[in-house]
Short mmCIF file of C-alpha atoms in Angstrom, two decimals:
data_model
loop_
_atom_site.label_atom_id
_atom_site.label_comp_id
_atom_site.label_asym_id
_atom_site.label_seq_id
_atom_site.Cartn_x
_atom_site.Cartn_y
_atom_site.Cartn_z
CA MET J 766 -22.96 23.48 -8.85
CA ALA J 767 -19.25 22.78 -8.53
CA ALA J 768 -17.57 23.49 -5.24
CA SER J 769 -15.34 26.53 -5.05
CA PRO J 770 -11.59 25.91 -4.67
CA HIS J 771 -11.60 26.21 -0.88
CA SER J 772 -15.12 25.14 0.03
CA PRO J 773 -16.42 21.70 1.08
CA ASN J 774 -17.99 19.55 -1.59
CA SER J 775 -21.49 19.52 -0.09
CA THR J 776 -22.96 17.96 -3.22
CA PHE J 777 -20.81 14.86 -2.88
CA ARG J 778 -21.62 14.74 0.83
CA ARG J 779 -25.35 14.66 0.06
CA LEU J 780 -24.83 11.81 -2.40
CA ARG J 781 -23.25 9.75 0.37
CA GLY J 782 -26.51 9.99 2.30
CA GLN J 783 -26.74 8.15 5.62
CA ARG J 784 -23.82 5.83 4.89
CA SER J 785 -20.63 6.30 6.90
CA PRO J 786 -17.47 7.32 5.01
CA ALA J 787 -16.12 3.78 5.46
CA GLU J 788 -19.32 2.22 4.12
CA PHE J 789 -19.34 4.57 1.15
CA ALA J 790 -15.66 3.84 0.46
CA ALA J 791 -16.49 0.11 0.38
CA LEU J 792 -19.26 0.87 -2.13
CA VAL J 793 -16.77 2.79 -4.28
CA ARG J 794 -14.38 -0.18 -4.28
CA ARG J 795 -17.17 -2.59 -5.23
CA SER J 796 -18.29 -0.30 -8.05
CA ALA J 797 -14.71 -0.10 -9.31
CA LYS J 798 -14.54 -3.88 -9.60
CA GLU J 799 -17.72 -3.87 -11.68
CA ILE J 800 -15.98 -1.88 -14.42
CA GLY J 801 -12.50 -3.39 -14.07
CA GLU J 802 -10.95 -0.49 -12.16
CA THR J 803 -8.73 -0.65 -9.07
CA VAL J 804 -8.96 2.20 -6.57
CA SER J 805 -7.61 2.24 -3.03
CA CYS J 806 -10.57 4.13 -1.60
CA ASP J 807 -11.00 4.44 2.16
CA ALA J 808 -12.83 6.67 4.62
CA ARG J 809 -9.97 9.17 4.58
CA TYR J 810 -10.22 9.61 0.81
CA ILE J 811 -13.97 10.24 1.06
CA GLY J 812 -13.28 12.81 3.78
CA ARG J 813 -10.74 14.58 1.57
CA VAL J 814 -13.26 14.76 -1.28
CA GLU J 815 -16.03 16.10 0.94
CA SER J 816 -13.74 18.67 2.58
CA GLY J 817 -12.77 20.04 -0.84
CA GLU J 818 -9.13 18.99 -0.48
CA ILE J 819 -9.50 16.80 -3.56
CA ARG J 820 -10.92 19.24 -6.07
CA CYS J 821 -10.82 16.89 -9.03
CA PRO J 822 -10.51 13.07 -8.91
CA ASN J 823 -8.00 11.26 -11.07
CA TYR J 824 -9.29 9.43 -14.12
CA ALA J 825 -9.76 6.07 -12.37
CA TYR J 826 -11.95 7.63 -9.68
CA GLU J 827 -13.77 9.71 -12.28
CA ARG J 828 -14.79 6.57 -14.16
CA VAL J 829 -15.94 4.89 -10.95
CA PHE J 830 -17.97 7.88 -9.75
CA LEU J 831 -19.69 8.28 -13.13
CA HIS J 832 -20.48 4.57 -13.10
CA MET J 833 -21.99 4.89 -9.61
CA PHE J 834 -24.12 7.87 -10.61
CA PRO J 835 -25.10 7.28 -14.26
CA GLY J 836 -26.24 10.25 -16.27
CA ARG J 837 -24.32 12.74 -14.11
CA THR J 838 -21.19 14.71 -14.86
CA LEU J 839 -18.31 15.60 -12.57
CA ALA J 840 -19.94 19.00 -12.12
CA ASP J 841 -23.13 17.25 -10.96
CA LEU J 842 -21.00 15.53 -8.30
CA GLY J 843 -19.67 18.84 -7.01
CA PHE J 844 -16.31 18.95 -8.83
CA PRO J 845 -15.07 21.92 -10.89
CA PRO J 846 -14.05 21.33 -14.53
CA ARG J 847 -10.74 19.48 -14.76
CA GLU J 848 -9.12 22.21 -16.81
CA ALA J 849 -10.08 24.78 -14.18
CA VAL J 850 -8.07 23.04 -11.46
CA ARG J 851 -4.53 24.29 -11.31
CA GLY J 852 -2.02 21.61 -12.28
CA ARG J 853 -4.62 19.46 -14.07
CA ALA J 854 -5.02 19.79 -17.79
CA ALA J 855 -7.66 17.90 -19.70
CA HIS J 856 -6.57 14.39 -20.72
CA ARG J 857 -3.48 14.52 -18.52
CA ASP J 858 -2.24 11.21 -17.17
CA PRO J 859 -2.26 11.43 -13.36
CA LEU J 860 1.38 10.38 -13.13
CA SER J 861 2.73 12.91 -15.57
CA ALA J 862 4.24 16.32 -15.01
CA PRO J 863 5.44 18.68 -17.78
CA THR J 864 7.77 16.71 -20.06
CA ARG J 865 8.77 16.62 -23.68
CA HIS J 866 7.05 13.26 -23.96
CA ARG J 867 3.42 12.65 -23.02
CA SER J 868 1.43 9.49 -23.54
CA SER J 869 -1.85 10.10 -25.31
CA PRO J 870 -5.14 9.51 -23.46
CA LYS J 871 -5.69 6.46 -25.66
CA GLU J 872 -2.24 5.07 -24.83
CA SER J 873 -2.75 5.59 -21.10
CA ASP J 874 -6.15 3.92 -21.21
CA VAL J 875 -4.74 0.93 -23.13
CA LEU J 876 -1.98 0.50 -20.58
CA ARG J 877 -4.43 0.74 -17.70
CA ARG J 878 -6.81 -1.79 -19.18
CA ALA J 879 -3.97 -4.13 -20.14
CA PHE J 880 -2.80 -4.08 -16.55
CA MET J 881 -6.27 -4.80 -15.23
CA ALA J 882 -6.36 -7.95 -17.36
CA GLY J 883 -3.58 -9.40 -15.18
CA GLY J 884 -0.56 -11.54 -16.05
CA SER J 885 3.15 -10.81 -15.93
CA ALA J 886 3.40 -9.40 -19.44
CA THR J 887 0.57 -6.96 -18.90
CA VAL J 888 2.01 -5.90 -15.55
CA ALA J 889 5.23 -4.97 -17.32
CA ALA J 890 3.26 -3.02 -19.90
CA ALA J 891 1.24 -1.16 -17.32
CA THR J 892 4.28 -0.12 -15.31
CA LEU J 893 5.46 1.85 -18.30
CA SER J 894 3.20 4.58 -16.95
CA LEU J 895 5.53 4.94 -13.98
CA THR J 896 8.35 6.00 -16.27
CA LEU J 897 6.43 9.12 -17.28
CA LEU J 898 7.49 10.88 -14.08
CA GLY J 899 11.03 9.57 -14.50
CA ASP J 900 11.39 10.10 -18.25
CA THR J 901 15.06 10.76 -18.95
CA ARG J 902 13.98 13.32 -21.56
CA ARG J 903 12.24 15.38 -18.91
CA VAL J 904 13.33 18.97 -18.47
CA ILE J 905 13.56 19.68 -14.75
CA PRO J 906 12.07 23.16 -14.24
CA ALA J 907 14.09 25.93 -12.60
CA ARG J 908 11.49 25.92 -9.82
CA ALA J 909 9.02 23.13 -9.17
CA GLY J 910 5.36 24.03 -9.04
CA GLU J 911 2.09 22.56 -7.84
CA SER J 912 1.79 20.27 -10.88
CA GLU J 913 5.19 18.69 -10.16
CA ALA J 914 4.29 18.17 -6.50
CA ALA J 915 0.98 16.60 -7.54
CA ALA J 916 2.79 14.30 -10.00
CA VAL J 917 5.06 12.99 -7.23
CA GLU J 918 2.07 12.40 -4.94
CA ASP J 919 0.17 10.60 -7.69
CA ALA J 920 3.19 8.41 -8.43
CA VAL J 921 3.17 7.27 -4.80
CA ARG J 922 -0.51 6.36 -4.98
CA GLN J 923 -0.10 4.57 -8.29
CA ILE J 924 2.78 2.45 -6.98
CA ARG J 925 0.68 1.43 -3.98
CA LEU J 926 -2.25 0.50 -6.20
CA LEU J 927 -0.08 -1.60 -8.50
CA ASP J 928 1.62 -3.31 -5.55
CA ASP J 929 -1.71 -4.10 -3.87
CA ARG J 930 -2.87 -5.82 -7.02
CA HIS J 931 0.26 -7.52 -8.37
CA GLY J 932 3.16 -7.41 -5.91
CA ALA J 933 6.57 -5.81 -6.14
CA ASP J 934 8.72 -7.83 -8.51
CA ALA J 935 7.56 -6.24 -11.78
CA LEU J 936 7.51 -2.73 -10.32
CA TYR J 937 10.79 -2.13 -8.53
CA ARG J 938 13.10 -1.18 -11.40
CA ARG J 939 10.35 0.87 -13.07
CA ALA J 940 9.76 2.84 -9.88
CA ALA J 941 13.40 3.80 -9.30
CA GLU J 942 13.37 6.36 -12.14
CA PRO J 943 10.42 8.39 -10.78
CA LEU J 944 12.21 8.45 -7.42
CA ARG J 945 15.32 9.99 -8.98
CA THR J 946 13.16 12.58 -10.72
CA ALA J 947 11.35 13.40 -7.46
CA TYR J 948 14.64 14.17 -5.72
CA ALA J 949 15.83 16.18 -8.73
CA LEU J 950 12.66 18.28 -8.42
CA LEU J 951 13.32 18.66 -4.70
CA ASP J 952 16.88 19.78 -5.42
CA ALA J 953 15.58 22.36 -7.92
CA GLY J 954 13.49 23.92 -5.16
CA ALA J 955 10.08 25.52 -5.35
CA ALA J 956 8.82 29.07 -5.51
CA ARG J 957 6.50 28.54 -2.52
CA GLN J 958 7.19 26.98 0.84
CA SER J 959 3.93 25.01 0.70
CA THR J 960 5.06 23.41 -2.58
CA GLU J 961 8.49 22.70 -1.10
CA ASP J 962 6.84 20.96 1.86
CA ARG J 963 4.70 18.85 -0.49
CA LEU J 964 7.77 17.86 -2.51
CA HIS J 965 9.65 16.83 0.64
CA ALA J 966 6.72 14.74 1.85
CA GLY J 967 6.06 13.28 -1.61
CA ALA J 968 9.70 12.41 -2.31
CA GLY J 969 10.04 10.84 1.14
CA GLU J 970 6.89 8.75 0.71
CA LEU J 971 8.08 7.72 -2.75
CA ALA J 972 11.39 6.60 -1.21
CA VAL J 973 9.46 4.48 1.31
CA SER J 974 7.31 3.01 -1.46
CA VAL J 975 10.28 2.14 -3.66
CA GLY J 976 12.04 0.77 -0.58
CA TRP J 977 9.06 -1.48 0.05
CA LEU J 978 9.16 -2.74 -3.55
CA ALA J 979 12.83 -3.63 -3.01
CA HIS J 980 12.00 -5.20 0.35
CA ASP J 981 9.17 -7.35 -0.99
CA SER J 982 11.25 -8.48 -3.97
CA GLY J 983 14.11 -9.64 -1.74
CA ARG J 984 16.52 -6.75 -2.37
CA PHE J 985 17.15 -6.01 1.29
CA ASP J 986 20.24 -3.81 0.85
CA ASP J 987 18.40 -1.61 -1.64
CA ALA J 988 15.41 -1.42 0.68
CA ARG J 989 17.60 -0.35 3.60
CA SER J 990 19.11 2.42 1.47
CA HIS J 991 15.71 3.75 0.34
CA TYR J 992 14.27 3.68 3.86
CA ALA J 993 17.32 5.57 5.14
CA GLU J 994 16.82 8.15 2.37
CA ALA J 995 13.20 8.60 3.44
CA LEU J 996 14.22 8.98 7.08
CA ALA J 997 16.81 11.63 6.16
CA THR J 998 14.20 13.50 4.13
CA ALA J 999 11.79 13.39 7.07
CA ARG J 1000 14.34 14.83 9.46
CA VAL J 1001 15.50 17.55 7.08
CA SER J 1002 11.90 18.69 6.58
CA GLY J 1003 10.76 18.09 10.17
CA ASP J 1004 8.00 15.69 9.11
CA PRO J 1005 7.11 13.34 12.00
CA GLY J 1006 4.56 11.43 9.92
CA LEU J 1007 7.13 10.52 7.30
CA GLU J 1008 9.65 9.72 10.04
CA ALA J 1009 7.20 7.31 11.69
CA HIS J 1010 6.48 5.66 8.34
CA ALA J 1011 10.19 5.20 7.60
CA PHE J 1012 10.85 3.71 11.04
CA SER J 1013 7.86 1.36 10.69
CA ASN J 1014 9.26 -0.05 7.46
CA MET J 1015 12.80 -0.17 8.87
CA ALA J 1016 11.50 -2.23 11.79
CA PHE J 1017 9.78 -4.59 9.36
CA LEU J 1018 12.94 -4.94 7.27
CA ALA J 1019 15.13 -5.57 10.32
CA ARG J 1020 12.76 -8.33 11.40
CA ASP J 1021 12.97 -9.96 7.95
CA CYS J 1022 16.78 -9.73 8.07
CA GLY J 1023 16.90 -11.45 11.46
CA ARG J 1024 17.96 -8.31 13.35
CA SER J 1025 15.28 -8.48 16.02
CA ARG J 1026 16.74 -5.98 18.48
CA GLU J 1027 17.14 -3.43 15.71
CA SER J 1028 13.50 -4.09 14.81
CA VAL J 1029 12.42 -3.29 18.36
CA ARG J 1030 14.45 -0.09 18.47
CA ALA J 1031 13.19 1.13 15.10
CA ALA J 1032 9.57 0.49 16.11
CA GLN J 1033 10.09 2.36 19.38
CA ALA J 1034 11.65 5.28 17.50
CA GLY J 1035 8.66 5.30 15.20
CA ARG J 1036 6.32 5.39 18.19
CA ARG J 1037 8.15 8.45 19.58
CA ALA J 1038 7.80 10.20 16.21
CA ALA J 1039 4.11 9.29 15.97
CA ARG J 1040 3.04 10.46 19.44
CA SER J 1041 2.15 13.97 18.29
CA LEU J 1042 0.17 12.83 15.24
CA GLY J 1043 -2.99 11.71 17.01
CA SER J 1044 -3.39 8.46 15.05
CA PRO J 1045 -4.20 5.41 17.21
CA ARG J 1046 -4.04 3.18 14.13
CA LEU J 1047 -0.45 4.26 13.46
CA LEU J 1048 0.48 3.61 17.10
CA SER J 1049 -1.18 0.19 16.81
CA LEU J 1050 0.90 -0.72 13.76
CA LEU J 1051 4.12 0.40 15.45
CA ALA J 1052 3.26 -1.65 18.54
CA LEU J 1053 2.83 -4.68 16.29
CA ARG J 1054 6.21 -4.02 14.69
CA GLU J 1055 7.72 -3.90 18.17
CA ALA J 1056 5.92 -7.12 19.16
CA GLU J 1057 7.45 -8.89 16.16
CA GLY J 1058 10.90 -7.79 17.27
CA TRP J 1059 10.34 -9.06 20.81
CA ALA J 1060 9.05 -12.35 19.43
CA GLY J 1061 12.23 -12.69 17.40
CA LEU J 1062 14.19 -12.23 20.63
CA ALA J 1063 12.02 -14.95 22.26
CA ASP J 1064 10.84 -12.42 24.88
CA ARG J 1065 7.26 -13.62 25.28
CA LYS J 1066 6.32 -11.18 28.03
CA ALA J 1067 7.47 -8.09 26.12
CA CYS J 1068 5.79 -9.41 22.97
CA GLU J 1069 2.46 -9.88 24.77
CA GLU J 1070 2.68 -6.39 26.29
CA ALA J 1071 3.27 -4.86 22.85
CA LEU J 1072 0.39 -6.90 21.39
CA ALA J 1073 -1.91 -5.65 24.15
CA ARG J 1074 -0.97 -2.04 23.31
CA ALA J 1075 -1.61 -2.74 19.63
CA HIS J 1076 -5.11 -4.06 20.31
CA THR J 1077 -5.92 -1.17 22.66
CA GLU J 1078 -4.89 1.44 20.09
CA PHE J 1079 -6.64 -0.42 17.27
CA SER J 1080 -9.89 -0.53 19.24
CA ARG J 1081 -9.97 3.29 19.27
CA GLY J 1082 -10.93 3.10 15.61
CA GLU J 1083 -10.02 5.08 12.51
CA GLY J 1084 -9.43 8.82 12.72
CA ASP J 1085 -8.91 11.83 10.52
CA SER J 1086 -5.22 11.82 11.48
CA ASP J 1087 -4.55 8.35 10.07
CA PRO J 1088 -1.95 8.62 7.27
CA GLU J 1089 -3.12 7.93 3.73
CA TRP J 1090 -0.56 5.13 3.30
CA MET J 1091 -2.22 3.15 6.11
CA SER J 1092 -5.22 2.16 3.98
CA PHE J 1093 -3.86 -1.43 4.04
CA PHE J 1094 -3.98 -1.61 7.84
CA GLY J 1095 -7.25 -3.11 8.94
CA GLU J 1096 -8.28 -6.04 11.06
CA ALA J 1097 -6.84 -8.50 8.54
CA GLU J 1098 -3.36 -6.98 8.77
CA LEU J 1099 -3.56 -6.89 12.56
CA GLU J 1100 -4.37 -10.62 12.60
CA SER J 1101 -1.53 -11.34 10.19
CA LEU J 1102 1.06 -9.46 12.22
CA GLU J 1103 -0.07 -11.20 15.40
CA ALA J 1104 0.19 -14.54 13.59
CA ARG J 1105 3.82 -13.79 12.79
CA CYS J 1106 4.51 -13.12 16.46
CA TRP J 1107 3.12 -16.49 17.59
CA ALA J 1108 4.95 -18.27 14.78
CA ALA J 1109 8.23 -16.67 15.86
CA LEU J 1110 7.53 -17.91 19.39
CA GLY J 1111 6.96 -21.42 18.05
CA GLU J 1112 3.20 -21.54 18.67
CA TYR J 1113 2.20 -22.54 15.15
CA ALA J 1114 -1.34 -23.71 15.85
CA ARG J 1115 -2.13 -20.37 17.47
CA ALA J 1116 -0.40 -18.56 14.62
CA ALA J 1117 -2.49 -20.51 12.10
CA ARG J 1118 -5.75 -19.38 13.74
CA HIS J 1119 -4.75 -15.74 13.35
CA ALA J 1120 -3.43 -16.26 9.81
CA ARG J 1121 -6.70 -17.94 8.81
CA ARG J 1122 -8.68 -14.98 10.15
CA ALA J 1123 -6.41 -12.61 8.26
CA ALA J 1124 -7.00 -14.43 4.96
CA ASP J 1125 -10.76 -14.61 5.56
CA LEU J 1126 -11.05 -10.93 6.48
CA GLN J 1127 -8.92 -9.48 3.70
CA ASP J 1128 -10.70 -7.54 0.95
CA PRO J 1129 -10.03 -9.41 -2.35
CA HIS J 1130 -9.04 -6.03 -3.84
CA PHE J 1131 -5.70 -6.38 -2.05
CA ALA J 1132 -4.65 -9.47 -4.01
CA ARG J 1133 -1.05 -9.38 -2.80
CA ASN J 1134 -2.13 -9.42 0.82
CA VAL J 1135 -4.60 -12.26 0.22
CA ALA J 1136 -1.71 -14.28 -1.21
CA LEU J 1137 0.59 -13.25 1.65
CA TYR J 1138 -1.83 -14.17 4.43
CA THR J 1139 -2.67 -17.48 2.77
CA ALA J 1140 1.04 -18.26 2.41
CA GLU J 1141 1.49 -17.53 6.12
CA LEU J 1142 -1.43 -19.82 6.87
CA ALA J 1143 0.09 -22.62 4.79
CA GLY J 1144 3.42 -22.34 6.57
CA ASP J 1145 1.86 -22.27 10.03
CA LEU J 1146 -0.35 -25.28 9.26
CA ALA J 1147 2.59 -27.26 7.92
CA ARG J 1148 4.56 -26.66 11.12
CA ALA J 1149 1.50 -27.22 13.33
CA GLY J 1150 1.06 -30.79 12.08
CA ALA J 1151 -1.77 -30.24 9.59
CA PRO J 1152 -0.09 -31.16 6.26
CA ASP J 1153 -3.25 -31.69 4.19
CA GLU J 1154 -4.67 -28.32 5.20
CA ALA J 1155 -1.30 -26.72 4.52
CA ALA J 1156 -1.24 -28.24 1.04
CA TRP J 1157 -4.73 -26.91 0.34
CA ALA J 1158 -3.69 -23.39 1.43
CA GLY J 1159 -0.49 -23.67 -0.59
CA GLY J 1160 -2.54 -24.53 -3.66
CA ARG J 1161 -4.59 -21.38 -3.19
CA VAL J 1162 -1.37 -19.34 -3.11
CA LEU J 1163 -0.19 -20.94 -6.34
CA ASP J 1164 -3.47 -19.85 -7.93
CA LEU J 1165 -2.91 -16.29 -6.79
CA LEU J 1166 0.71 -16.21 -7.98
CA ALA J 1167 -0.62 -16.13 -11.52
CA GLU J 1168 -1.28 -12.43 -10.96
CA VAL J 1169 0.84 -11.57 -7.90
CA GLN J 1170 4.60 -11.23 -8.30
CA SER J 1171 6.34 -11.26 -4.93
CA THR J 1172 9.67 -12.88 -4.16
CA ARG J 1173 8.76 -12.77 -0.49
CA ILE J 1174 5.59 -14.81 -0.95
CA ARG J 1175 7.33 -17.32 -3.22
CA SER J 1176 10.07 -17.76 -0.62
CA MET J 1177 7.48 -18.40 2.08
CA LEU J 1178 5.78 -20.99 -0.10
CA SER J 1179 9.10 -22.71 -0.78
CA GLY J 1180 9.63 -23.00 2.97
CA THR J 1181 6.20 -24.59 3.30
CA ALA J 1182 7.03 -27.07 0.51
CA ARG J 1183 10.22 -28.10 2.31
CA ALA J 1184 8.28 -28.61 5.55
CA LEU J 1185 5.77 -30.83 3.73
CA VAL J 1186 8.29 -33.15 2.04
CA PRO J 1187 8.06 -35.74 4.88
CA HIS J 1188 4.30 -35.96 4.17
CA GLN J 1189 4.55 -36.33 0.39
CA ARG J 1190 2.79 -39.72 0.42
CA SER J 1191 -0.45 -37.90 1.20
CA PRO J 1192 -2.27 -37.45 -2.15
CA ARG J 1193 -3.09 -33.80 -1.42
CA VAL J 1194 0.45 -33.00 -0.25
CA GLY J 1195 1.97 -34.87 -3.18
CA ALA J 1196 -0.19 -32.97 -5.66
CA PHE J 1197 0.82 -29.66 -4.11
CA LEU J 1198 4.54 -30.52 -4.14
CA THR J 1199 4.35 -31.61 -7.76
CA ARG J 1200 2.58 -28.42 -8.77
CA HIS J 1201 4.94 -26.26 -6.72
CA ALA J 1202 7.99 -27.88 -8.31
CA ALA J 1203 6.55 -27.27 -11.78
CA VAL J 1204 5.94 -23.60 -11.03
#
């Protein structure tokens, strides 16, 4: 029997059995790969399903769940009929809200499957789905409703999924239009305060996501503007979670721009915003952002103190208060961020050990991060006096760049290539440099 609108999904909970939410989420991700889907499932998502907060999964999750439990329907899994859930019509693309133009179910499925096949051309095709929210032919309603709020939230999730798989370069310009639409919906207002709150949070998170796409594709001024927009939205709506997220990304951007003291201050501001949220993982990430800033200032003691705080908070484990956007932050990311600290302090061999662990620990689902961590490893090895190993790692990154489009990663690899030029007589290094130059 399907769960009622406000009751827990006890059926789905029984199907999980004795597995923990994290273990079951890992099973969901593995099942998705079996059928060519990409879902960013974590323990928090499973908790939201079981609590009844997610009354009906989007089409990607629906396909995965039905693959996991063959012969069953959504109703057999505890979900009400899609058409019975407010804001979800049958065959509605999860990114769309009411518009004069709708892609057909067949068109949406073709785009999705084309994207899953990989390659730059198919990435461009798949990102057409992002324009549905930002369609210039859209009629902005006099008052936004639950379906519009849900469309903004789904756009945020879709951008994160696409970025995890393929990087930012092909997504940034496509994602700017949905962001403009989100703020137009926010400006139109909503009939209910709860919807208004969701629009504020969704538009702010979308601004952070688009800012990150600009950041990762080397458009630092654009990224700074989008992060500032998210921060303003957070403060207008009194949303400390969004404020902490914006400050975390601003700290990261400042570090990449060489403004280390600004990075420290932004991370500390984020920590103040996050104190009331009860998420040790968020505090751990912000401590790592602060540590990177201190490393950039060559303050080893302050960096080590921040790293110690990060490990202490991380050891407290995941919690129900962890933000949804933090699904990327696991042990692999912690190792990667610590590697950057040691590299900034000039301890490249130590940095390489952490970068290697990051690459080994990373779930292959997050292809962009696998490429990023391996690029970090290559750079650290090159500067630590291990040119052949660096060339091997660089070759792995070149393999991954066939499906990942990230200016940031390409820039890192170019730095590694420059560092390896003095060792070009080595056959392995020479082969890497030749291949890198061709790419």
